[in-house]
Every structure is written in C-alpha cells, then in structure tokens.
Coordinates of C-alpha atoms in Angstrom, one line a residue:
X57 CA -2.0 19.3 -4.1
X58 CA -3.1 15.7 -4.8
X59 CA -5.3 15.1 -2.2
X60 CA -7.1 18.4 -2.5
X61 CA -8.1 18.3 -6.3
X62 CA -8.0 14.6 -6.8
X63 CA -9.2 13.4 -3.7
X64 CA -11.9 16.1 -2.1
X65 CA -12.7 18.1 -5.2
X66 CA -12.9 15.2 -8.5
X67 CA -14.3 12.9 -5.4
X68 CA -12.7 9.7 -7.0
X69 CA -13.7 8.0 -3.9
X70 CA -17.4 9.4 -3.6
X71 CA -18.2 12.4 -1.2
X72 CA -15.7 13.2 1.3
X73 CA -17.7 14.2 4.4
X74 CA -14.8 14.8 6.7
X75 CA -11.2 14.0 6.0
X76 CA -7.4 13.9 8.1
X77 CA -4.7 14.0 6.2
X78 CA -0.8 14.1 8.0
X79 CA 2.0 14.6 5.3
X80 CA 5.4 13.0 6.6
X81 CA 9.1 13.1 5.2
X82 CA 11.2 10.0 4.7
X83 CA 14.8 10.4 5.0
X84 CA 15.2 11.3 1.5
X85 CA 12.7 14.5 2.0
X86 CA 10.3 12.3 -0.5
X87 CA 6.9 13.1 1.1
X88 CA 4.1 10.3 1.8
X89 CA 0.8 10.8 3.0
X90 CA -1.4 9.3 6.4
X91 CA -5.0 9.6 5.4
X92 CA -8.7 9.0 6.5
X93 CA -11.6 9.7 4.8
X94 CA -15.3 9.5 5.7
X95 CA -17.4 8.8 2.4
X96 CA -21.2 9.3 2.1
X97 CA -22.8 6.1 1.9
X98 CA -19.7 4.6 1.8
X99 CA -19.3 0.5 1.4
X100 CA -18.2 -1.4 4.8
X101 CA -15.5 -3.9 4.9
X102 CA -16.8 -7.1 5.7
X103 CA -20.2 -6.6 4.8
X104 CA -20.3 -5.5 0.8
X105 CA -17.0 -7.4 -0.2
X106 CA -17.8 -8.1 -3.3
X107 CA -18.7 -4.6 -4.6
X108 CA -15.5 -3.6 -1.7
X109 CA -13.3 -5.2 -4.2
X110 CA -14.9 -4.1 -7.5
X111 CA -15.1 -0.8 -6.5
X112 CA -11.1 -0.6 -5.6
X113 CA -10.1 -2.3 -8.7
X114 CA -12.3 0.2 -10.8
X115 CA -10.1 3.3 -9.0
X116 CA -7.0 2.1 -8.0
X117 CA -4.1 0.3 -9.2
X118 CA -0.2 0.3 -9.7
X119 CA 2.4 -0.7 -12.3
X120 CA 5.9 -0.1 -13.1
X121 CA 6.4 2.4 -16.0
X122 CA 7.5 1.0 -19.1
X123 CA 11.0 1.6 -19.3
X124 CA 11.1 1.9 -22.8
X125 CA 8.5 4.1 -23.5
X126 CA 9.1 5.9 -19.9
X127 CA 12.7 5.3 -18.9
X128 CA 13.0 8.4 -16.7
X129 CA 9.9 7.8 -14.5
X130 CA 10.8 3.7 -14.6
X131 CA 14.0 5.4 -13.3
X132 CA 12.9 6.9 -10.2
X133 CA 10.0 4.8 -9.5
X134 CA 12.2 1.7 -9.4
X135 CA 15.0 3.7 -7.2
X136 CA 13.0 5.5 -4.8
X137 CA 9.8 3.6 -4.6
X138 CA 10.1 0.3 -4.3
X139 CA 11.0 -2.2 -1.1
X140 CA 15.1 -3.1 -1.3
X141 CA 15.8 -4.9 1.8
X142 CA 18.3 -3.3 3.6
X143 CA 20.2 -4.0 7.3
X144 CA 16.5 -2.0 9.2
X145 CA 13.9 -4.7 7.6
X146 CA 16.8 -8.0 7.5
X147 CA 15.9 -10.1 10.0
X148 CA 18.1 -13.4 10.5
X149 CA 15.7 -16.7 11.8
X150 CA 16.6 -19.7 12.6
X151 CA 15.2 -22.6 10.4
X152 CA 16.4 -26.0 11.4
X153 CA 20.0 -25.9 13.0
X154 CA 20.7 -22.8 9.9
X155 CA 20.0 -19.2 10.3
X156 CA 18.1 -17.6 7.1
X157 CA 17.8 -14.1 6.3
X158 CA 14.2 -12.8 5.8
X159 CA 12.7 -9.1 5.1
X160 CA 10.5 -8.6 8.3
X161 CA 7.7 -6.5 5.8
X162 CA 7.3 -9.9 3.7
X163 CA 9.3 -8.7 0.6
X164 CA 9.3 -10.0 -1.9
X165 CA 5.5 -10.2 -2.6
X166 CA 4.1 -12.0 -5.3
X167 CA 2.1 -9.8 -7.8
X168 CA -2.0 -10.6 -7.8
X169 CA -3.9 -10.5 -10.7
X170 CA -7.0 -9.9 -8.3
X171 CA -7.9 -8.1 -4.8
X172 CA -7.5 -10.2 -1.7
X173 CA -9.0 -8.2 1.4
X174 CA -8.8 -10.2 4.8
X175 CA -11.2 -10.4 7.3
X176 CA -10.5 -8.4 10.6
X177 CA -9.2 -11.6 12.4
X178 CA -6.9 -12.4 10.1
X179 CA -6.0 -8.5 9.7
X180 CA -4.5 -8.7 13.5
X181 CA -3.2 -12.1 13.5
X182 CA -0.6 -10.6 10.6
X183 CA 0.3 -7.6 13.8
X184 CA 1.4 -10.0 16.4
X185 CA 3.4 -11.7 14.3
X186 CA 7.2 -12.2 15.8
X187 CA 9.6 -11.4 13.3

C-alpha cells in the first residue's frame, strides 16, 4: 500500500513519529486518502516558509501524462481525476442585474509555476466564504 512503503517506510517526508490515515470511497469505488503525519523535527508553517516551500517542491508535484507517450494513463487521469463542474459544485450568482454560473471549489485554477502557501488568516477567510 502507498502509504505504508512510500510514506512510513522510504520516509519521503522525513521520520514519521505517529501517523492517521482514513481511506474513503467516492462514488466510483476510486479510493482517496485522509492523512496526518507527525515528522521528527519537522518544519512549521509560518515560521520556516522559505525552506516550507522548497522542501514541498523538492518531493511533490503533479502533471498530466503525456498523452502521446502515455495515452492510457492521460486516459484515466483526465476522466477520473480531474474537477468537471457538474450540477453538486454549479452555483448560479448574481452579478449586476445577470445571474452567472460559477464552480463553488474555484475551478478552473490557473496552473503556478511556483508554491503559494497562505498565512493562517487568510487560510480561514477562504472557509467562510459564501458561495
């Protein structure tokens, strides 16, 4: 299992003192993960940034397999994991005397080229947010 070999054992992330890991279904039995890890001497949010967001650039990133060179996993990752808005996140607003349609998770983001981690204030503003 990913998160036993890659995760605790490899230690990717540094040493994993304690961990909690909840494995959940969507509706398409497609499994995704909740997790929380405690790291030895692990760098704090808000404190370290800079070596926060070089350390998760050197370990994690994402891209869309080539589809030429990879059509069959472009395939599936463009199906089943990426954001189509649907009826559930479609929420209609009005702007001016016009109602506009609008994803309620913010899709479609713009790619970064770099790591953007905000501060805990503006971290809850983003919760309360009416959509």
């Amino acid at each position: 299992d990913f998160v036993n070999i890659v995760i605790l054992l490899r230690g990717v992330l540094g040493k994993v003192d304690q961990d909690y890991v909840k494995k959940e279904y969507q509706m398409r039995r497609a499994p995704y993960y909740h997790i929380l890890l405690w790291i030895t001497n692990a760098l704090v949010v808000g404190i370290d940034c800079p070596e926060v967001s070089s350390f998760i650039q050197d370990r994690i990133s994402c891209h869309l397999p080539d589809s030429i060179m990879l059509p069959d996993l472009n395939f599936w990752v463009t199906k089943y994991q990426m954001h189509k808005c649907s009826i559930y996140c479609t929420r209609k607003i009005i702007f001016g005397k016009t109602y506009v349609s609008r994803c309620r998770f913010n899709f479609a983001r713009p790619v970064q080229d770099s790591i953007c981690i905000n501060d805990v204030e503006n971290s809850l503003k983003s919760c309360i947010k009416i959509y």
